[in-house]
Structure formats: structure tokens, C-alpha cells
mmCIF file of N, CA and C in Angstrom:
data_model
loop_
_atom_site.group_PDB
_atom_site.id
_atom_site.type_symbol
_atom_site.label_atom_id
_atom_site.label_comp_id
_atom_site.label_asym_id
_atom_site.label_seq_id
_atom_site.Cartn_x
_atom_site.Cartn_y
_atom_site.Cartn_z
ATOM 1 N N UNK A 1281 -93.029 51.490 -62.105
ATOM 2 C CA UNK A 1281 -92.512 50.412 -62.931
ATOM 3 C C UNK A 1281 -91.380 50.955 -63.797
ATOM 4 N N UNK A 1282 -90.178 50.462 -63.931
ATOM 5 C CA UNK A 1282 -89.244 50.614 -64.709
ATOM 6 C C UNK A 1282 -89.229 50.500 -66.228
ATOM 7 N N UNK A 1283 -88.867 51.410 -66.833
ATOM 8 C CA UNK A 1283 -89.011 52.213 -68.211
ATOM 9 C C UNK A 1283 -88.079 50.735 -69.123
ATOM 10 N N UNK A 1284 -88.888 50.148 -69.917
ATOM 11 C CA UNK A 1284 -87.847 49.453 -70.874
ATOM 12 C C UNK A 1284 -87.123 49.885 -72.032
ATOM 13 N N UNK A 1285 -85.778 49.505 -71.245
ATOM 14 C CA UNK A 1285 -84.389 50.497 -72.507
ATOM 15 C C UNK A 1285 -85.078 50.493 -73.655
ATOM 16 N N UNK A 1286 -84.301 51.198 -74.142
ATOM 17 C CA UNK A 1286 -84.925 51.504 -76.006
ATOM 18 C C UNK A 1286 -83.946 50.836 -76.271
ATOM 19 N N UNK A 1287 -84.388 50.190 -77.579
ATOM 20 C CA UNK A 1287 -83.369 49.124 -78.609
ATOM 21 C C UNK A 1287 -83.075 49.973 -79.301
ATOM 22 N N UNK A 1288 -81.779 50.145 -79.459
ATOM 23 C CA UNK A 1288 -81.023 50.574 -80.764
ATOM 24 C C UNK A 1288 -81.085 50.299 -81.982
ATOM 25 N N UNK A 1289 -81.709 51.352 -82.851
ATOM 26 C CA UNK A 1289 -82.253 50.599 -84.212
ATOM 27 C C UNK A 1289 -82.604 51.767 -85.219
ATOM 28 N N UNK A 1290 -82.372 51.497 -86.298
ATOM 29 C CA UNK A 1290 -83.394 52.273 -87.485
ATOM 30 C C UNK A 1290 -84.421 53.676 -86.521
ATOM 31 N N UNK A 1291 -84.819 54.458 -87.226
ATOM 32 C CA UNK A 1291 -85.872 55.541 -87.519
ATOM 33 C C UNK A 1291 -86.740 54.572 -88.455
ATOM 34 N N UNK A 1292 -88.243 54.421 -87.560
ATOM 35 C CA UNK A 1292 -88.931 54.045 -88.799
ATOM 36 C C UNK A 1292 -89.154 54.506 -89.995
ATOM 37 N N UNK A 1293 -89.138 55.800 -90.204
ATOM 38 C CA UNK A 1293 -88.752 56.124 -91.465
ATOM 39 C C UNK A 1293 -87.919 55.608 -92.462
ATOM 40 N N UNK A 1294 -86.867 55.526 -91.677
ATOM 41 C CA UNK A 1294 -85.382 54.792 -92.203
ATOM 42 C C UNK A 1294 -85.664 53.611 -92.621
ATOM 43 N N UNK A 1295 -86.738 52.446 -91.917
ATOM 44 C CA UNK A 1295 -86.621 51.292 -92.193
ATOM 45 C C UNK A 1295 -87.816 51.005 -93.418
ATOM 46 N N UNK A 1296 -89.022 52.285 -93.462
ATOM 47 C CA UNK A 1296 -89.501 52.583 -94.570
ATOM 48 C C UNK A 1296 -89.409 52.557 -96.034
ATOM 49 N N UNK A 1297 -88.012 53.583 -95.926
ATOM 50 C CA UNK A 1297 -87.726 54.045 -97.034
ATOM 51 C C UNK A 1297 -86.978 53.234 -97.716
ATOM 52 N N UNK A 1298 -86.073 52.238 -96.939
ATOM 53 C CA UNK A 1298 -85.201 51.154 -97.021
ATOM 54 C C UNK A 1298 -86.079 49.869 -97.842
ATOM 55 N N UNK A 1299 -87.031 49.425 -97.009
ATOM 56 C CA UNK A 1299 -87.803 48.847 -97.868
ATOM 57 C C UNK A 1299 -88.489 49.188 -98.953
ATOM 58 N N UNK A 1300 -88.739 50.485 -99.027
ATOM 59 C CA UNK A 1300 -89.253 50.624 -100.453
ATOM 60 C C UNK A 1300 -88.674 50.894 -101.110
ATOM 61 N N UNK A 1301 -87.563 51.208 -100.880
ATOM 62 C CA UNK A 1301 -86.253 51.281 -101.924
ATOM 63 C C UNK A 1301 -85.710 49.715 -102.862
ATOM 64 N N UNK A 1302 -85.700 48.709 -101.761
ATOM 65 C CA UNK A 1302 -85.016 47.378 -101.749
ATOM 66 C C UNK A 1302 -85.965 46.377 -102.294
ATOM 67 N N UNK A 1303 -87.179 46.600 -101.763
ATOM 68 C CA UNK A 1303 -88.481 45.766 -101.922
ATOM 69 C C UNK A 1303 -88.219 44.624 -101.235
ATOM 70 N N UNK A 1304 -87.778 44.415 -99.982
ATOM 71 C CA UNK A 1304 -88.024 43.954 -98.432
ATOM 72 C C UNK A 1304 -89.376 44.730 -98.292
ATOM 73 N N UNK A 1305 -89.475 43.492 -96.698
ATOM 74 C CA UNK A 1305 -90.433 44.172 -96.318
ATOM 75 C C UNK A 1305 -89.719 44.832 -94.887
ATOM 76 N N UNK A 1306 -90.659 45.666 -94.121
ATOM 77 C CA UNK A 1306 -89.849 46.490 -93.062
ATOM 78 C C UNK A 1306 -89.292 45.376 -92.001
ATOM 79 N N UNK A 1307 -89.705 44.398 -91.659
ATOM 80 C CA UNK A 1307 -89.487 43.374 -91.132
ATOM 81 C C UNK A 1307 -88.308 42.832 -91.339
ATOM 82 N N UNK A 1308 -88.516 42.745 -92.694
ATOM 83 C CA UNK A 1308 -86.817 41.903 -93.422
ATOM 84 C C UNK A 1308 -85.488 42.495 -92.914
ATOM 85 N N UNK A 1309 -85.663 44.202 -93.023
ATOM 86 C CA UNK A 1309 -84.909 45.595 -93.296
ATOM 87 C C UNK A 1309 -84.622 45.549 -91.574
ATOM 88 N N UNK A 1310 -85.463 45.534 -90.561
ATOM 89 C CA UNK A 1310 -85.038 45.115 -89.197
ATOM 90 C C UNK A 1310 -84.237 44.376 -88.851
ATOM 91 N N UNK A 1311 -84.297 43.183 -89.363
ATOM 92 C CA UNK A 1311 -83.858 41.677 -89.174
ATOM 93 C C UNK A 1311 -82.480 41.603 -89.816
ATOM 94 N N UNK A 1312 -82.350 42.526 -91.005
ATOM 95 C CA UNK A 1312 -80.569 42.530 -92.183
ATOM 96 C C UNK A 1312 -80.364 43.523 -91.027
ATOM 97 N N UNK A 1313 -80.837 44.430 -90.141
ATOM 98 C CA UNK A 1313 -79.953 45.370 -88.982
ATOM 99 C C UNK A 1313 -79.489 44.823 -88.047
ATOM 100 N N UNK A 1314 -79.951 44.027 -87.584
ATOM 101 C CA UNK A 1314 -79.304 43.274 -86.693
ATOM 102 C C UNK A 1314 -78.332 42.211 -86.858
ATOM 103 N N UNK A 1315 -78.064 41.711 -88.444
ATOM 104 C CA UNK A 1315 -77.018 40.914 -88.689
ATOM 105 C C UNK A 1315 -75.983 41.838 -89.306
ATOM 106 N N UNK A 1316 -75.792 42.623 -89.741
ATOM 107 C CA UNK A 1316 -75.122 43.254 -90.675
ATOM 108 C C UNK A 1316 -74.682 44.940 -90.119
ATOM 109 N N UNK A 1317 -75.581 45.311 -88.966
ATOM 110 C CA UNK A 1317 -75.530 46.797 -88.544
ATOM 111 C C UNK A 1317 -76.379 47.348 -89.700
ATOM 112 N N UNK A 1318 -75.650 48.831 -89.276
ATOM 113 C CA UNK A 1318 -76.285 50.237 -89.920
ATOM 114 C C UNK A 1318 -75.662 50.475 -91.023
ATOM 115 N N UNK A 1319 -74.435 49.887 -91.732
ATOM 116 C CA UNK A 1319 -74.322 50.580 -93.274
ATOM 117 C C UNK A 1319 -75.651 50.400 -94.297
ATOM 118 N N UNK A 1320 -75.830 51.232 -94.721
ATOM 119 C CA UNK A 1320 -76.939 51.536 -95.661
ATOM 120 C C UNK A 1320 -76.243 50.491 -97.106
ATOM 121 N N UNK A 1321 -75.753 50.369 -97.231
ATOM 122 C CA UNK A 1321 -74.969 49.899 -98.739
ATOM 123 C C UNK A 1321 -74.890 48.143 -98.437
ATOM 124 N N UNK A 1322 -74.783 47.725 -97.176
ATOM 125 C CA UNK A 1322 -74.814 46.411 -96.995
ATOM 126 C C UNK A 1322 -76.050 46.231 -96.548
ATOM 127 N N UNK A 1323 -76.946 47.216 -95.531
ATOM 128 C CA UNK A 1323 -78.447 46.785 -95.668
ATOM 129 C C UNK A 1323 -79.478 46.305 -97.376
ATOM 130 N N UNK A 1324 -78.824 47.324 -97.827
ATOM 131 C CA UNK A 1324 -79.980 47.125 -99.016
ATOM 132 C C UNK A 1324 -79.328 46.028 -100.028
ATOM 133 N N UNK A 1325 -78.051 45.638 -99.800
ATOM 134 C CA UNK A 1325 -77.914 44.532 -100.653
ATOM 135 C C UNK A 1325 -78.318 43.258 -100.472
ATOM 136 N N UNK A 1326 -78.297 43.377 -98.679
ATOM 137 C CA UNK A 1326 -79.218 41.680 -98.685
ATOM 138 C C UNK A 1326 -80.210 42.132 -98.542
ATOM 139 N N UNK A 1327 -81.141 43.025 -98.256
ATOM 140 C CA UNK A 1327 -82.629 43.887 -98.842
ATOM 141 C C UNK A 1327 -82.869 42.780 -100.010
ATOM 142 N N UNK A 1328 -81.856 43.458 -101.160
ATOM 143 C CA UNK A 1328 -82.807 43.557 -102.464
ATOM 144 C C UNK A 1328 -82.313 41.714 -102.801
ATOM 145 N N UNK A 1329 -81.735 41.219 -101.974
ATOM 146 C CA UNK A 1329 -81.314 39.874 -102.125
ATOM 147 C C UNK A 1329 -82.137 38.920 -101.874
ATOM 148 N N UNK A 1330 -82.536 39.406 -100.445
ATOM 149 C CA UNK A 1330 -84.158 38.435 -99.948
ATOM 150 C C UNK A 1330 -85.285 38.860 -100.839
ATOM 151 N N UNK A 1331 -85.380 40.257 -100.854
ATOM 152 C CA UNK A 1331 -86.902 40.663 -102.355
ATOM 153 C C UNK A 1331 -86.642 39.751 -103.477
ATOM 154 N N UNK A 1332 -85.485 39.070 -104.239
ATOM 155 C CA UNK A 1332 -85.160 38.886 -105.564
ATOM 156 C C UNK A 1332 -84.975 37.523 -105.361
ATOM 157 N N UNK A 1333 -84.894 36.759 -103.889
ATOM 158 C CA UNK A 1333 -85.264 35.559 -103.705
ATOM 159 C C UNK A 1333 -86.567 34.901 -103.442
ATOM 160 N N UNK A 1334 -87.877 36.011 -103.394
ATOM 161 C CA UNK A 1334 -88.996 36.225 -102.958
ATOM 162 C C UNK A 1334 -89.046 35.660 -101.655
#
């Protein structure tokens, strides 16, 4: 059976630390990666945007 590609994404760690940094949840911190990419500085601003919108 054929191996399914790996998605390009975060180190769970990465998406860890992100959320506990931002107060997202790791879910959220997935979901701002896929609209926004990998800058760290635009992840955690809509991070701490959705946390502060509860």
C-alpha cells in the first residue's frame, strides 16, 4: 500500500509552544498555518487574536 505524503507543517513542538505562547489552542495554531504560512510573527498575532476573541 502506498505511503501517504507527509503534509507540510509545523514540528509539533512548534505548534506547542506557539500555543502556549499565544493562548490558541494547537488546533487554532494549525489552522492560522495554513492561512497565513510559517512566519512566526504573523502566526502568533492572529494566535493571540482568536485567544483574545475567546
Amino acid at each position: 500500500m502506498a505511503k501517504d505524503p507527509e503534509r507540510p507543517g509545523l514540528a509539533a513542538e512548534a505548534v506547542r509552544t506557539l500555543a502556549r505562547e499565544s493562548g490558541a489552542t494547537e488546533q487554532q495554531i494549525r489552522d492560522i498555518v495554513l492561512l497565513v504560512g510559517f512566519d512566526r510573527s504573523s502566526i502568533l498575532r492572529e494566535a493571540r487574536l482568536l485567544a483574545k476573541d475567546g
